[in-house]
Tab-separated table of C-alpha atoms in Angstrom:
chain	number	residue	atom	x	y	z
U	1	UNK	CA	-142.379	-90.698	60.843
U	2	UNK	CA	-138.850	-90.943	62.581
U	3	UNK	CA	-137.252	-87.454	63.401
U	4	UNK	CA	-134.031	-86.988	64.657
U	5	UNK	CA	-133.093	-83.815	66.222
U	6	UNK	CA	-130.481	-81.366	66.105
U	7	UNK	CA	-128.233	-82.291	68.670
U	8	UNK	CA	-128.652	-85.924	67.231
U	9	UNK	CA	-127.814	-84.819	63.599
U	10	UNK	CA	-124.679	-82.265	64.329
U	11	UNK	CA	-123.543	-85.051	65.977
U	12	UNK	CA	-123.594	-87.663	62.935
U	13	UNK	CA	-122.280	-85.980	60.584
U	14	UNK	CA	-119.378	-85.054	63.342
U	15	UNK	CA	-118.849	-88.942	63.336
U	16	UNK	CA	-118.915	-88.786	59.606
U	17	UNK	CA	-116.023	-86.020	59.049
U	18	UNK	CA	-113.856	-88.101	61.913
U	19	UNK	CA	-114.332	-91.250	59.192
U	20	UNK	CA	-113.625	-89.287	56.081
U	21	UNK	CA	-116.437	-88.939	55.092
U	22	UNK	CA	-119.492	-86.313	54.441
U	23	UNK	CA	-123.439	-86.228	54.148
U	24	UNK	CA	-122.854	-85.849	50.688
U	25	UNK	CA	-121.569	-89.050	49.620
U	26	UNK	CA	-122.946	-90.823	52.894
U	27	UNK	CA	-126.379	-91.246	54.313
U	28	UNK	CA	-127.249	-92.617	57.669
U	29	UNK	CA	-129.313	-95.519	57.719
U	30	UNK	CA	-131.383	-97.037	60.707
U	31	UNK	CA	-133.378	-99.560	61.387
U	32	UNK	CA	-134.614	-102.487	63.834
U	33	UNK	CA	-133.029	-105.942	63.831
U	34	UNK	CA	-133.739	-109.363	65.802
U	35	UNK	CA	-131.809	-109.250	68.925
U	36	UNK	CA	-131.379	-107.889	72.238
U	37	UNK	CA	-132.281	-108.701	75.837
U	38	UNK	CA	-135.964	-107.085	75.141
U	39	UNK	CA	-136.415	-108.626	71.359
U	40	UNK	CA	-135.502	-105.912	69.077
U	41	UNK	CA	-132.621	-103.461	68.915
U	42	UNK	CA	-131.664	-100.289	67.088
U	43	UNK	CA	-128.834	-99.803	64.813
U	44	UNK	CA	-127.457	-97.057	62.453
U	45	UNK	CA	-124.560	-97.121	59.973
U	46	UNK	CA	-123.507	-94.965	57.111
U	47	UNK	CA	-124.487	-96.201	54.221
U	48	UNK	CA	-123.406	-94.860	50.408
U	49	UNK	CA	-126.326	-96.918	48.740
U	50	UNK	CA	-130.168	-95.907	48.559
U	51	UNK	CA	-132.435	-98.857	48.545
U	52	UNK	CA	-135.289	-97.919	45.984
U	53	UNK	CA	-137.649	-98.737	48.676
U	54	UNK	CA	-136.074	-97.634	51.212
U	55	UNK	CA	-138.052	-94.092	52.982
U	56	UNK	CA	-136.036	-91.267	52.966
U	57	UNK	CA	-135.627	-88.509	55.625
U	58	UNK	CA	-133.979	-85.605	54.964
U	59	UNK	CA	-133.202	-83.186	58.549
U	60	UNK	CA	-133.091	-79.775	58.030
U	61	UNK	CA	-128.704	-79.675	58.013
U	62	UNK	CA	-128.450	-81.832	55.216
U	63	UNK	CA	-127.978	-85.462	56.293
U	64	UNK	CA	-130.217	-87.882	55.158
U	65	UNK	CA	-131.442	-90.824	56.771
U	66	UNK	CA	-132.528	-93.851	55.175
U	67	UNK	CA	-134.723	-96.775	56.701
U	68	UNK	CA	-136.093	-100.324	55.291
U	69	UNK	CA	-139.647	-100.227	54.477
U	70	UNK	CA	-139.806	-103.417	57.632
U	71	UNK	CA	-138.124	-101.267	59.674
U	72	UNK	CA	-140.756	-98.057	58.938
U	73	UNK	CA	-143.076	-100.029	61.246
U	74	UNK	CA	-141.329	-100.437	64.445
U	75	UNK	CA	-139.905	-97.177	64.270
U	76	UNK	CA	-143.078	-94.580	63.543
U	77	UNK	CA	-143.001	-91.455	65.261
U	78	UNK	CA	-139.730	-92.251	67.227
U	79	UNK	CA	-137.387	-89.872	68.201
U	80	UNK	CA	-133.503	-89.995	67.930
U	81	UNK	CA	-132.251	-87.518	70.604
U	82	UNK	CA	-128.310	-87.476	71.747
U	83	UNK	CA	-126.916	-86.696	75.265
U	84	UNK	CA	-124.264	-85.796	76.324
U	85	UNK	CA	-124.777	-85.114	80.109
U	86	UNK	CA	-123.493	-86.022	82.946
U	87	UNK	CA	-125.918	-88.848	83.681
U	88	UNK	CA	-124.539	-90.453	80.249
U	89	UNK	CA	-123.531	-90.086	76.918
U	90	UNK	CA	-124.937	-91.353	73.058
U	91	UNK	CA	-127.690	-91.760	71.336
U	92	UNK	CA	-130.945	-92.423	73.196
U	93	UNK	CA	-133.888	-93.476	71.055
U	94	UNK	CA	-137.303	-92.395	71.908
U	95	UNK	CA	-139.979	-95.014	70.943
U	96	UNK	CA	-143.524	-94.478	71.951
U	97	UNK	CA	-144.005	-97.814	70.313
U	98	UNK	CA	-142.058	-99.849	72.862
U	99	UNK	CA	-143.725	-101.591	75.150
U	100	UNK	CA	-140.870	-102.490	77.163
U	101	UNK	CA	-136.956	-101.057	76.933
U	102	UNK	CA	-133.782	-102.679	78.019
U	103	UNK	CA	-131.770	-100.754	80.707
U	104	UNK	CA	-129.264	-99.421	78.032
U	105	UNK	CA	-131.775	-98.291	75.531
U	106	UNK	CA	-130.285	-100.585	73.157
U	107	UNK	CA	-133.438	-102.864	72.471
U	108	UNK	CA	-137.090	-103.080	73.031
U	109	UNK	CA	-140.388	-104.940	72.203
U	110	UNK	CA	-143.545	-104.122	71.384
């Protein structure tokens, strides 16, 4: 399944208290969408609605994270990580699906 770590998590919800909002009204959903220089890309939005077929996630600080049953296939066993070193900073995703990645980490194909 997807995991997202930590780091990746703390920093969500974060970006949820900035907007006014908190994991308990809120969920984060992600997913995979047409586009992008390699095909596919990423994206992630909070989201107040639960699909009933969506799958649910829920990391061990509280914030769930919701994903289309389409997007359940391109994203198995992926990773969201977040850096914030000095080589960069955001959300990296780590696909061992993709069979090739766009320089920003932004899309991919398979």
């Amino acid at each position: 399944m997807v995991t997202i770590n930590n780091k990746a998590a703390n920093h969500i919800i974060s970006l949820m208290m900035e907007e006014g909002i908190t994991p308990d009204t809120h969920n984060l959903r992600v997913g995979v969408k047409g586009g992008g220089c390699s095909g596919l890309s990423y994206f992630m939005k909070f989201d107040d609605e639960i699909d009933p077929f969506d799958e649910i996630i829920e990391t061990k600080i509280g914030l769930k994270v919701l994903i289309d049953k389409k997007s359940v296939l391109y994203l198995f066993g992926t990773e969201l990580d977040f850096s914030d070193g000095l080589n960069g900073k955001g959300f990296e995703w780590i696909n061992p699906n993709a069979s090739r990645t766009c320089g920003c980490g932004e899309s991919f194909s398979m």
